[in-house]
PDB file of C-alpha atoms in Angstrom:
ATOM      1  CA  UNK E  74      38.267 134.310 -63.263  1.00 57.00           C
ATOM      2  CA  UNK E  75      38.091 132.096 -66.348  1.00 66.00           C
ATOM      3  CA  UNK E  76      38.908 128.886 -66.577  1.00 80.00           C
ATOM      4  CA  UNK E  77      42.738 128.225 -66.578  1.00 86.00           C
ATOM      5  CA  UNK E  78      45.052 125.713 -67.833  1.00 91.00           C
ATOM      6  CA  UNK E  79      46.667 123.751 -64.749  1.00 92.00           C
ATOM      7  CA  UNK E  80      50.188 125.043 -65.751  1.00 93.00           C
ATOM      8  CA  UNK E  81      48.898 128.546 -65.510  1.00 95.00           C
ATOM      9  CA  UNK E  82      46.307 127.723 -62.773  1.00 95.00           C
ATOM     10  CA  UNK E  83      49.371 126.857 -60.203  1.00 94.00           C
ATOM     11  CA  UNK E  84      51.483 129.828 -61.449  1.00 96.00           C
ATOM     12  CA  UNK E  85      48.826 132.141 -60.133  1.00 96.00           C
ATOM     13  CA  UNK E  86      47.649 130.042 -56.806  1.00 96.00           C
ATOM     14  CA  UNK E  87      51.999 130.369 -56.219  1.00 96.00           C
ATOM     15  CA  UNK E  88      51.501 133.867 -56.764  1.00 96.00           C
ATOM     16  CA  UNK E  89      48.078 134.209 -54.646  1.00 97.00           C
ATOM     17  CA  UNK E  90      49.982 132.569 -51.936  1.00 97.00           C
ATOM     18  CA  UNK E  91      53.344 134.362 -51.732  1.00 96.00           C
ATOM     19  CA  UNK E  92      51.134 137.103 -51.714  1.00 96.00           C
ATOM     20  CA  UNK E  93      49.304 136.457 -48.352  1.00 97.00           C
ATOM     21  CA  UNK E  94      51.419 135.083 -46.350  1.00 97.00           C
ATOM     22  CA  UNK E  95      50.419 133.907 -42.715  1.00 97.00           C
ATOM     23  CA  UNK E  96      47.281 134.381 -43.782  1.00 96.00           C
ATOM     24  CA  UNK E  97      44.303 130.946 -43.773  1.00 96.00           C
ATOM     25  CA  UNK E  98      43.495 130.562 -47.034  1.00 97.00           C
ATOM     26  CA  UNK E  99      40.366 128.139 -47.669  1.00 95.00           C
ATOM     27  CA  UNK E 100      40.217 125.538 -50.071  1.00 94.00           C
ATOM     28  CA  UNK E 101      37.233 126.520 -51.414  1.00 94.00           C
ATOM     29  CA  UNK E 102      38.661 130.289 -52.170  1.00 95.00           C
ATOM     30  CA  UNK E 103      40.755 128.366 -54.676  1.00 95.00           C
ATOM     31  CA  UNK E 104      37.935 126.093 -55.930  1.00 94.00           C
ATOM     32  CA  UNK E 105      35.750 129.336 -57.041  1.00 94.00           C
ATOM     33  CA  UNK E 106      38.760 130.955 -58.528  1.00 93.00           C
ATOM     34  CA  UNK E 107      39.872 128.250 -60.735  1.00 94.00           C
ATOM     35  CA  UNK E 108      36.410 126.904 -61.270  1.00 93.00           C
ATOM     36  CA  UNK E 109      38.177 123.342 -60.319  1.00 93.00           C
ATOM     37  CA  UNK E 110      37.322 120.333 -58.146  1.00 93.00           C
ATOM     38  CA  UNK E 111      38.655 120.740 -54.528  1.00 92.00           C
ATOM     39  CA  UNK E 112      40.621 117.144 -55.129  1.00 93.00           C
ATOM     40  CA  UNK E 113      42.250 118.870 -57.888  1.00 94.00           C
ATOM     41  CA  UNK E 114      43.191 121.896 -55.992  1.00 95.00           C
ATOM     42  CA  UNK E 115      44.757 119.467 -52.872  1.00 94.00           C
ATOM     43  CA  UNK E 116      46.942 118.009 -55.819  1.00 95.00           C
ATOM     44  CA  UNK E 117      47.948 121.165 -57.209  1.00 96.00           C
ATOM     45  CA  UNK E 118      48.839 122.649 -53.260  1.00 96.00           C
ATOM     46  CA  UNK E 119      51.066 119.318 -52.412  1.00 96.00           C
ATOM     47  CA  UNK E 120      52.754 120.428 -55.428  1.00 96.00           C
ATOM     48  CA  UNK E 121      53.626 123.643 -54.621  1.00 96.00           C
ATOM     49  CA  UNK E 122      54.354 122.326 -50.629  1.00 96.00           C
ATOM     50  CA  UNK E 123      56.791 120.296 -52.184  1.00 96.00           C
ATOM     51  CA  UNK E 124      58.425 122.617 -54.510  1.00 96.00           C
ATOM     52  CA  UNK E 125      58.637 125.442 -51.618  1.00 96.00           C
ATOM     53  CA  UNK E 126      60.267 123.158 -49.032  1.00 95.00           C
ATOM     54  CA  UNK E 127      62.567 122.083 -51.942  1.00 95.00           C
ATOM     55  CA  UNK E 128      63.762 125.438 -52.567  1.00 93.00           C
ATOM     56  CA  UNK E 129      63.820 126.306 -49.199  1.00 94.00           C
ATOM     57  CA  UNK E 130      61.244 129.097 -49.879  1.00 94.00           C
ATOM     58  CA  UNK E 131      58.825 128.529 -47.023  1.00 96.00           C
ATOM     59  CA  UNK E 132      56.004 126.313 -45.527  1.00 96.00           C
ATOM     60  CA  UNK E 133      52.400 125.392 -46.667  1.00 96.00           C
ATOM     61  CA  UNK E 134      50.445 124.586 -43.762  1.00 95.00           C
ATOM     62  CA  UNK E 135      47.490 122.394 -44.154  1.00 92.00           C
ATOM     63  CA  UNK E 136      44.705 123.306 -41.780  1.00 90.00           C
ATOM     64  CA  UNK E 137      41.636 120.404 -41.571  1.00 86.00           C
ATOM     65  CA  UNK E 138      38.662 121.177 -40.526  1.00 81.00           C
ATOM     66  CA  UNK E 139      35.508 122.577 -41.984  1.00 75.00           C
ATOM     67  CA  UNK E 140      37.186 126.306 -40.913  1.00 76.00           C
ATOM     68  CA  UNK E 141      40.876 125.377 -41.708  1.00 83.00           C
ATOM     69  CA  UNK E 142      42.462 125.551 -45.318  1.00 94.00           C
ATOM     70  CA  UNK E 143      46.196 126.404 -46.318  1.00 97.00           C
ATOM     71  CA  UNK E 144      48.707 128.768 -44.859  1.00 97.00           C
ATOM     72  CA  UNK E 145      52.039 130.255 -46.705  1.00 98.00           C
ATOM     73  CA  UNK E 146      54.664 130.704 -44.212  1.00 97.00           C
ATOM     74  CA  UNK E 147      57.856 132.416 -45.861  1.00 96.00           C
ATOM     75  CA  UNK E 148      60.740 130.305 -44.519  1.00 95.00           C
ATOM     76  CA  UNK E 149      64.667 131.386 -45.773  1.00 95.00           C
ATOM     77  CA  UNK E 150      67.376 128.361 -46.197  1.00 93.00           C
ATOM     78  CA  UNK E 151      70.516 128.868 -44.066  1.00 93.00           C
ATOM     79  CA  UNK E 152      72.745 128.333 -47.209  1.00 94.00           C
ATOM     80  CA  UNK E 153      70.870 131.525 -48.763  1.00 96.00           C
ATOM     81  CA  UNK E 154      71.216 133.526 -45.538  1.00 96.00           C
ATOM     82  CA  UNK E 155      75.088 132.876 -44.897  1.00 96.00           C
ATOM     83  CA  UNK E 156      75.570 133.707 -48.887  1.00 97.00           C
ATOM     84  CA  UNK E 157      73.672 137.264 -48.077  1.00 97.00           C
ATOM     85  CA  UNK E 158      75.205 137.839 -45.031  1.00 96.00           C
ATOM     86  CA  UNK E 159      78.745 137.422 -46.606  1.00 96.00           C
ATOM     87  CA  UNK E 160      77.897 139.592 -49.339  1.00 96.00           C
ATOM     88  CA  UNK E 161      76.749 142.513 -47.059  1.00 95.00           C
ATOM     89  CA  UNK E 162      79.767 142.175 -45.392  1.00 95.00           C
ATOM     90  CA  UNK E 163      82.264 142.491 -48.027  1.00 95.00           C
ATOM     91  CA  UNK E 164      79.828 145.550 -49.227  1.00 95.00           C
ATOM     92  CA  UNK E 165      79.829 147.095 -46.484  1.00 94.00           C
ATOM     93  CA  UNK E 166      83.682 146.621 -45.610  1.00 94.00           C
ATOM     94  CA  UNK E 167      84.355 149.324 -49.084  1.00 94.00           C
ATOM     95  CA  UNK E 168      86.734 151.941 -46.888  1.00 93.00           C
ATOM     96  CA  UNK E 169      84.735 154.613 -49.175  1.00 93.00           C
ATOM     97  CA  UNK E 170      81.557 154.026 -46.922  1.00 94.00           C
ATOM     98  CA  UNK E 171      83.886 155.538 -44.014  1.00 93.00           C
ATOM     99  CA  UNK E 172      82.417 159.191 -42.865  1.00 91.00           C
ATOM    100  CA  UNK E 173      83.700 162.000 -40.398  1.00 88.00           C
ATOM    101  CA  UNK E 174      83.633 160.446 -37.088  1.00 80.00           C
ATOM    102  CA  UNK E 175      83.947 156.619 -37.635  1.00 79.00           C
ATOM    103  CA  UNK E 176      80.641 156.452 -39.098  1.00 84.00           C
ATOM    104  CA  UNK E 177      79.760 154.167 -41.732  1.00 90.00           C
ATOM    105  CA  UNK E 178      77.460 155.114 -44.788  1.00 93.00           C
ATOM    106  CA  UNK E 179      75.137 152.313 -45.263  1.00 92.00           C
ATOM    107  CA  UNK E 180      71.122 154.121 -46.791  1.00 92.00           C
ATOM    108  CA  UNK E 181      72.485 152.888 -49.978  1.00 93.00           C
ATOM    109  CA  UNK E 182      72.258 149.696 -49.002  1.00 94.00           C
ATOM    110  CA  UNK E 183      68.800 150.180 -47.180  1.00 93.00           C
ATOM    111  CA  UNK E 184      67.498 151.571 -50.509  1.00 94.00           C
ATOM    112  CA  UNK E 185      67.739 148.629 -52.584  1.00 96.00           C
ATOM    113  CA  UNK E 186      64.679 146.772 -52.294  1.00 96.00           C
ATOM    114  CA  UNK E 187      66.348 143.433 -53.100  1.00 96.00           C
ATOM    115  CA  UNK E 188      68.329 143.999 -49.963  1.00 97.00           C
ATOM    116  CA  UNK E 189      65.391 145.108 -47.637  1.00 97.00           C
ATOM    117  CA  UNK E 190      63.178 142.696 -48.692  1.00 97.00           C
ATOM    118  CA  UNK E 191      65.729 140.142 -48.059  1.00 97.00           C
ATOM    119  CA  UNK E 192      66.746 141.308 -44.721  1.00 97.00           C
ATOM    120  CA  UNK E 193      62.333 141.583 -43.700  1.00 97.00           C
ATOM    121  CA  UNK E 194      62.542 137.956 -44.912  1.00 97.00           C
ATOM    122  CA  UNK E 195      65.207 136.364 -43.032  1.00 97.00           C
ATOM    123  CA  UNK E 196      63.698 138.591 -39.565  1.00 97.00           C
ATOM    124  CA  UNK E 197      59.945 137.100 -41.257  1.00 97.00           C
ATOM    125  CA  UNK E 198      61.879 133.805 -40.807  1.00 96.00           C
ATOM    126  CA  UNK E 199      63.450 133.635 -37.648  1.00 96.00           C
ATOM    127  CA  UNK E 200      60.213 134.948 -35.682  1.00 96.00           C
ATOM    128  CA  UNK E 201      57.704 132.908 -38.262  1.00 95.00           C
ATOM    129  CA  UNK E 202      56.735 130.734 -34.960  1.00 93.00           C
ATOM    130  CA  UNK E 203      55.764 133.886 -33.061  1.00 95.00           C
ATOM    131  CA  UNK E 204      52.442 135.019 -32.527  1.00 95.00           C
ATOM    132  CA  UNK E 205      52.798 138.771 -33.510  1.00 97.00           C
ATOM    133  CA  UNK E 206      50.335 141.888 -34.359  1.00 98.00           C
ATOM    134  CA  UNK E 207      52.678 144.303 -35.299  1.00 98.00           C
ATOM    135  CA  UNK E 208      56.043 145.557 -36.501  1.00 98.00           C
ATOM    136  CA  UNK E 209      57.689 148.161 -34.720  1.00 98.00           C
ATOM    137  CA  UNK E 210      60.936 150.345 -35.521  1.00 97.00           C
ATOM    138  CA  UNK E 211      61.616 153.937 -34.764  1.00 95.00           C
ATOM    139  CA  UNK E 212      62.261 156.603 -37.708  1.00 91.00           C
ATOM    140  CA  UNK E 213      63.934 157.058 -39.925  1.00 85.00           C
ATOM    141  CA  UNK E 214      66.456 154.281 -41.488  1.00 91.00           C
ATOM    142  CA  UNK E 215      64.948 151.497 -39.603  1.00 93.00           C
ATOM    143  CA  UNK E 216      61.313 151.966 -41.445  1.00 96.00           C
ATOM    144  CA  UNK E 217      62.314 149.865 -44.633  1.00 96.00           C
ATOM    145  CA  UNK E 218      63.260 146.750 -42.466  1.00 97.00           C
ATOM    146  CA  UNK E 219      60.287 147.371 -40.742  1.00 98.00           C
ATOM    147  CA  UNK E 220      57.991 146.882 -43.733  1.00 97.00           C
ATOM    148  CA  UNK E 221      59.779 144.328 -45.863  1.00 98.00           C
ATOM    149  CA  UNK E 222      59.367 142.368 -42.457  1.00 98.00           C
ATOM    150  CA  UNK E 223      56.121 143.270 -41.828  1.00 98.00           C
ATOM    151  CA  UNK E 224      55.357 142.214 -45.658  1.00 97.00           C
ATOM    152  CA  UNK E 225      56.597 138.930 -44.994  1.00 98.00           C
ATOM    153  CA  UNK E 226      54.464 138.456 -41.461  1.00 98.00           C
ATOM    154  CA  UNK E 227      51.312 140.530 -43.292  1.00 97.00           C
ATOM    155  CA  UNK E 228      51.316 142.083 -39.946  1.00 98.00           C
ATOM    156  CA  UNK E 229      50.499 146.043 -39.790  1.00 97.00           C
ATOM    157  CA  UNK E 230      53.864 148.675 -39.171  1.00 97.00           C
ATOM    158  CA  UNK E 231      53.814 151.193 -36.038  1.00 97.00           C
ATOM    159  CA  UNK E 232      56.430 154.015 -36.211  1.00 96.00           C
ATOM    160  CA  UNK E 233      58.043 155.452 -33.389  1.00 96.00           C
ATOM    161  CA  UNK E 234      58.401 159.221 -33.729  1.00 92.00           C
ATOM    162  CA  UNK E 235      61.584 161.484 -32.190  1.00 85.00           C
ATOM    163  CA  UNK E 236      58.405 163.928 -31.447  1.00 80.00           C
ATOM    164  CA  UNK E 237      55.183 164.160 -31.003  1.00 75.00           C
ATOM    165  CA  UNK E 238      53.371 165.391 -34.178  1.00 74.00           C
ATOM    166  CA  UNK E 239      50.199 167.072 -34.310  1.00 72.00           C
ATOM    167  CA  UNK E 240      48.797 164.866 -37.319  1.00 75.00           C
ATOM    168  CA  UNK E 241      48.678 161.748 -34.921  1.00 79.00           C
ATOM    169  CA  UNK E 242      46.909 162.649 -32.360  1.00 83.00           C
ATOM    170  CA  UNK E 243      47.410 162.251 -28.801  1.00 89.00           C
ATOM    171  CA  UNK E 244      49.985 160.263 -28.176  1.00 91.00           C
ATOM    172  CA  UNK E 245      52.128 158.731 -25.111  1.00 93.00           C
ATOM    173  CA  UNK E 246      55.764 159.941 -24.511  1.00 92.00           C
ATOM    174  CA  UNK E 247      58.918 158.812 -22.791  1.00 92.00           C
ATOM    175  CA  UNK E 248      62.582 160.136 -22.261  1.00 91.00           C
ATOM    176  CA  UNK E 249      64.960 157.541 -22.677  1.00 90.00           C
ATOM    177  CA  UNK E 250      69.116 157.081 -22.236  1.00 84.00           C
ATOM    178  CA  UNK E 251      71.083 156.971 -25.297  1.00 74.00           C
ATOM    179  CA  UNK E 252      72.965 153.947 -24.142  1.00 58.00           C
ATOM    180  CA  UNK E 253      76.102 155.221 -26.408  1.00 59.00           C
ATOM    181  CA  UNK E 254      76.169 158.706 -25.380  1.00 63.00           C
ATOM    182  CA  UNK E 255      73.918 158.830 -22.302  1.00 73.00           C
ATOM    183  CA  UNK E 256      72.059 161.500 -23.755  1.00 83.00           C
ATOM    184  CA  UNK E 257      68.132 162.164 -23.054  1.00 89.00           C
ATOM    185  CA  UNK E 258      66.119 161.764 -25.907  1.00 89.00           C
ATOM    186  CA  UNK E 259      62.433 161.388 -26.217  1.00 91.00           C
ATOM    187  CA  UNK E 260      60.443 159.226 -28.477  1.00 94.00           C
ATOM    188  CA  UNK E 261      56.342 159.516 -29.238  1.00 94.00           C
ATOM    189  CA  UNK E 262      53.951 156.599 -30.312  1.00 95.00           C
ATOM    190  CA  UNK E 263      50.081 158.163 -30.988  1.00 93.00           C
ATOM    191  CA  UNK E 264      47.651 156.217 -28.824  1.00 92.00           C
ATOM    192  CA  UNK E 265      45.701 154.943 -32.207  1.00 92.00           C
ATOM    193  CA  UNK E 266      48.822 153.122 -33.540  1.00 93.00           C
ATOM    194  CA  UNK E 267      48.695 150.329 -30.915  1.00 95.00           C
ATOM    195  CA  UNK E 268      46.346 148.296 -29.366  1.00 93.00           C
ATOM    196  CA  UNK E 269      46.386 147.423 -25.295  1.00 93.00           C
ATOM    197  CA  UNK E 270      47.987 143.862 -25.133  1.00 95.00           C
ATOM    198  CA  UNK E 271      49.372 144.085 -28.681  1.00 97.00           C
ATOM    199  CA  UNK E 272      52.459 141.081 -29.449  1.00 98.00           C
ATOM    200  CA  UNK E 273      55.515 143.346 -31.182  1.00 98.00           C
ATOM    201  CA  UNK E 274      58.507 142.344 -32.959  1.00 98.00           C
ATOM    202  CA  UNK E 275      60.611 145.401 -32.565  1.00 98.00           C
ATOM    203  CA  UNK E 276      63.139 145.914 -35.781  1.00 98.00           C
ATOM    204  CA  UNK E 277      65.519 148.528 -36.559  1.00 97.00           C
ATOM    205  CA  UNK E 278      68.623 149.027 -38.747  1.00 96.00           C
ATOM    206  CA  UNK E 279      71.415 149.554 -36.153  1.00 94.00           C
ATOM    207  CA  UNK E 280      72.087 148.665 -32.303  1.00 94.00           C
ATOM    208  CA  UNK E 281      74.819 150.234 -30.332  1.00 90.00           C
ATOM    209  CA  UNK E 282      74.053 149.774 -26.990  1.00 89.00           C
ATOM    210  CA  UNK E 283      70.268 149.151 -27.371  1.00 92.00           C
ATOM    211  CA  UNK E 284      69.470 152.651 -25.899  1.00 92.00           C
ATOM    212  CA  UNK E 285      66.965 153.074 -28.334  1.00 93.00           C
ATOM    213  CA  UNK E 286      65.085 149.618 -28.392  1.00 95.00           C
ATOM    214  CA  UNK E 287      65.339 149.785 -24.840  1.00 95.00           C
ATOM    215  CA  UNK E 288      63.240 153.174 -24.895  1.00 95.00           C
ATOM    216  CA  UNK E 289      61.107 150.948 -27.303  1.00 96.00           C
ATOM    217  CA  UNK E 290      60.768 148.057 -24.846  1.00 96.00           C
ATOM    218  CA  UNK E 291      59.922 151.455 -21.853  1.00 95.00           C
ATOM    219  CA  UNK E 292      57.209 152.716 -23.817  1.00 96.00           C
ATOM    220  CA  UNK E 293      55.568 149.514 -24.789  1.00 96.00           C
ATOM    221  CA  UNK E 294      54.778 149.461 -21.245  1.00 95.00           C
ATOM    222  CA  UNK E 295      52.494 152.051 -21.186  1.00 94.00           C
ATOM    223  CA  UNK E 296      50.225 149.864 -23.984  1.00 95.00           C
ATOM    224  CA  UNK E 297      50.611 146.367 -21.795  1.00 96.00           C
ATOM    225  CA  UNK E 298      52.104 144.996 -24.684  1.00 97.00           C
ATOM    226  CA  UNK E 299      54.631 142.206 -25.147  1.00 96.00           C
ATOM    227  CA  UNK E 300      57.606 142.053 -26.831  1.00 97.00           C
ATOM    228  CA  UNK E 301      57.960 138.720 -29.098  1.00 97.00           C
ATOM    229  CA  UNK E 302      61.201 139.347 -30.235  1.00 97.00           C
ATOM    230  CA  UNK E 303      63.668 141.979 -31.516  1.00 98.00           C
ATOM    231  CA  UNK E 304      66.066 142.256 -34.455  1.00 97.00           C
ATOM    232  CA  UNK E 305      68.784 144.179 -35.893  1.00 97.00           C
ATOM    233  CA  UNK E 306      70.362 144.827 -39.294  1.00 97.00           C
ATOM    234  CA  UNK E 307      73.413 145.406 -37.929  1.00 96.00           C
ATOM    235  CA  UNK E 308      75.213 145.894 -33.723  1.00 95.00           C
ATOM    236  CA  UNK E 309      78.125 147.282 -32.857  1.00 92.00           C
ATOM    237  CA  UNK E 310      81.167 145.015 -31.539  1.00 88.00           C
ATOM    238  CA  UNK E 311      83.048 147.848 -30.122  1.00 83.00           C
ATOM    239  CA  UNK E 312      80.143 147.907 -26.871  1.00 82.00           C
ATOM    240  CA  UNK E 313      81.151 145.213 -24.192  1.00 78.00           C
ATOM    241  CA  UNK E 314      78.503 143.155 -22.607  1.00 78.00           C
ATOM    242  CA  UNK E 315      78.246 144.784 -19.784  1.00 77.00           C
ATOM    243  CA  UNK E 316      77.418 147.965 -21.254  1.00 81.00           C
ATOM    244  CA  UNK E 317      74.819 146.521 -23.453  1.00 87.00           C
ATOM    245  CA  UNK E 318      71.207 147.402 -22.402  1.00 90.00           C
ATOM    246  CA  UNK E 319      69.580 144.534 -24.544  1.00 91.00           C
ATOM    247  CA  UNK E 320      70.517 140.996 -24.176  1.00 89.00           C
ATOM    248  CA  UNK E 321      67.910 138.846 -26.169  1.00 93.00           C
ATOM    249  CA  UNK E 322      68.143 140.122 -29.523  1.00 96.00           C
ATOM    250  CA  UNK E 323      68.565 138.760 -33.362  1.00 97.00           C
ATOM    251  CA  UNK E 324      71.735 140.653 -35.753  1.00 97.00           C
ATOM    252  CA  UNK E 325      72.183 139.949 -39.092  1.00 97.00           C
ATOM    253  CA  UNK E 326      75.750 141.427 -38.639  1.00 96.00           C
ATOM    254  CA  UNK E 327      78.215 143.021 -36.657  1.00 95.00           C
ATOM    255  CA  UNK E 328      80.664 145.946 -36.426  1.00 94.00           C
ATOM    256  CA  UNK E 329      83.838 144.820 -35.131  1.00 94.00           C
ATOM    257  CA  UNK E 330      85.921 147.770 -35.598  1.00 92.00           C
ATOM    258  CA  UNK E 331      86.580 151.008 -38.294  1.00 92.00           C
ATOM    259  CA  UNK E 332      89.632 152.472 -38.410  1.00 91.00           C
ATOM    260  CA  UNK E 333      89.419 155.876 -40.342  1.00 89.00           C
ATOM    261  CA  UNK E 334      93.425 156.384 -40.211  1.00 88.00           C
ATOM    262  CA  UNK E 335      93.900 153.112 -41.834  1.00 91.00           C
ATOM    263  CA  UNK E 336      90.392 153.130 -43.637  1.00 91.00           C
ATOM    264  CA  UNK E 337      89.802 149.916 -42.867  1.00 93.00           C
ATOM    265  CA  UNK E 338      86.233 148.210 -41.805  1.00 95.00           C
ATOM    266  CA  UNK E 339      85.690 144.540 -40.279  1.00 95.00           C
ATOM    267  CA  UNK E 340      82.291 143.452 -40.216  1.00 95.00           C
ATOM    268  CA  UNK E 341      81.347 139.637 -39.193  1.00 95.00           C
ATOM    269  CA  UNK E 342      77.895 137.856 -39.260  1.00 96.00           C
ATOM    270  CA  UNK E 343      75.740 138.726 -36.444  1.00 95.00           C
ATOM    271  CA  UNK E 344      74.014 136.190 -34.071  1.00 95.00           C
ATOM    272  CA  UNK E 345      71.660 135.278 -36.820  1.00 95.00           C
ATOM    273  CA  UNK E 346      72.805 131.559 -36.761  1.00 89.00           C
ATOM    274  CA  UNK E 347      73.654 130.927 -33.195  1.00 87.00           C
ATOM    275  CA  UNK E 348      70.003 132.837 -32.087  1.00 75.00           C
ATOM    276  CA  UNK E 349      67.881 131.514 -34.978  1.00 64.00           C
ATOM    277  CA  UNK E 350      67.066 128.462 -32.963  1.00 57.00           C
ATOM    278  CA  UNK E 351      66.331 130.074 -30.043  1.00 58.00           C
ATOM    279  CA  UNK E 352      64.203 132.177 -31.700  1.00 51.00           C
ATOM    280  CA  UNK E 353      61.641 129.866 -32.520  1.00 50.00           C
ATOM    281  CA  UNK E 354      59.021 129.367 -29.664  1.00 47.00           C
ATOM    282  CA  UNK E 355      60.128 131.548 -27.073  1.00 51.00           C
ATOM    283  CA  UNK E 356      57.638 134.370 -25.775  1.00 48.00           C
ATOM    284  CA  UNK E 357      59.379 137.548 -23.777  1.00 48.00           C
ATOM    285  CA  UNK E 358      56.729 139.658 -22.003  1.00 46.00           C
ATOM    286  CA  UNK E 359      57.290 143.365 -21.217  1.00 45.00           C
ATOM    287  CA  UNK E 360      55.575 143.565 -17.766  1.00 40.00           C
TER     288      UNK E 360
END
């Protein structure tokens, strides 16, 4: 790369690093690309470390060493995340999103990238402290979250199937308990998608009664791995406690009630807020 002006030479080291997050940067990877001194390159970074913690955009973590260099850790501020929660909840309170059965319609919503990528970011946030290898969600709706969030932990995605297809290989399956309508389903994850011992962060769009994160949890057995943490878009209100299968878990928001006579939704903010903290630092192993 040419020689850059130091406006433009910080524009693209911003970019470079928002780019690759979680990911050890060296100095000197800078100092060949910019064809500048490494002392100008540490004044430039504390610049952008400031700017980033100003905005609340993230972290820039300074490694010494002859090995270490910077790291961009995407960080969300809690003023942003209550605004975005608060807006998905009056979207998603719209009695036209209603369908037959009390459903709600929501794959608009999981189609807009600015949403996704905000919801991958706030999850990227919350488990930033974790030490993770992989994203998991089953198919089909909870795939986006999965790799906005993966995006923001540059961590690979693994996709649980409903079957076993022929195009992956062997794989290992399980029958699990709808824990809403205590049906037996069965879900399929090839042997080449995870490693033995793997750390997971298990995502997915909407919990009911956790039947299906809990089948999640079950077949991560069978790979030794270890759960790191787990998040939801969105859980259900209407299951009690006592009937829910998964305890430690992170929502965005929650389903209080729908009322298709009436046509009216409630929706509050999740656990986000009250869990975030707890998040941080805590490892949960799947035995």
């Amino acid at each position: 790369m040419s020689k850059l002006r130091r406006s433009a030479r910080m524009v693209d080291m911003t970019q470079y690093l928002l780019a690759n997050p979680h990911r050890l940067i060296p100095l000197t990877t800078f100092v060949d690309r910019y064809q500048s001194a490494k002392s100008s390159i540490s004044e430039d970074l504390a610049i952008v470390r400031d700017v980033l913690e100003e905005r609340q955009l993230g972290e820039l973590v300074t490694v010494a060493g002859a090995a270490g260099g910077v790291k961009y850790i995407p960080k969300i501020g809690e003023a942003d995340a209550a605004a975005f929660i608060a807006d998905i909840c009056r979207q998603v309170e719209h009695p036209d999103r209603i369908l037959p059965g009390g459903y709600l319609y929501m794959s608009d919503l999981l189609g807009k990238p600015e949403v996704v990528g905000f919801i991958g970011r706030m999850f990227a946030s919350a488990f930033a402290d974790r030490e993770l290898d992989v994203v998991m969600t089953v198919e089909t709706k909870g795939i986006p979250i999965a790799l906005a969030t993966a995006q923001h932990l540059n961590v690979p995605v693994v996709i649980v199937r409903r079957d076993n297809r022929v195009t992956e290989g062997s794989s290992v399956n399980i029958n699990y308990v709808s824990g809403s309508t205590k049906r037996i389903s069965t879900m399929s994850l090839a042997r080449r998608a995870l490693t033995e011992q793997a750390r997971v962060l298990i995502v997915d769009d909407f919990m009911r009664a956790g039947g299906t994160i809990k089948g999640m949890i079950d077949l991560l057995q069978e790979f030794r791995a270890t759960v790191q943490g787990v998040g939801v878009f969105m859980e259900s209100g209407e299951v009690g406690e006592e009937e829910r299968l998964v305890s430690d878990y992170l929502s965005l928001a929650k389903l209080v009630g729908v009322d298709p006579r009436t046509k009216k939704i409630q929706i509050e903010p999740g656990n986000y807020f009250s869990r975030h903290s707890e998040a941080k630092g805590a490892n949960h192993h799947v035995d």
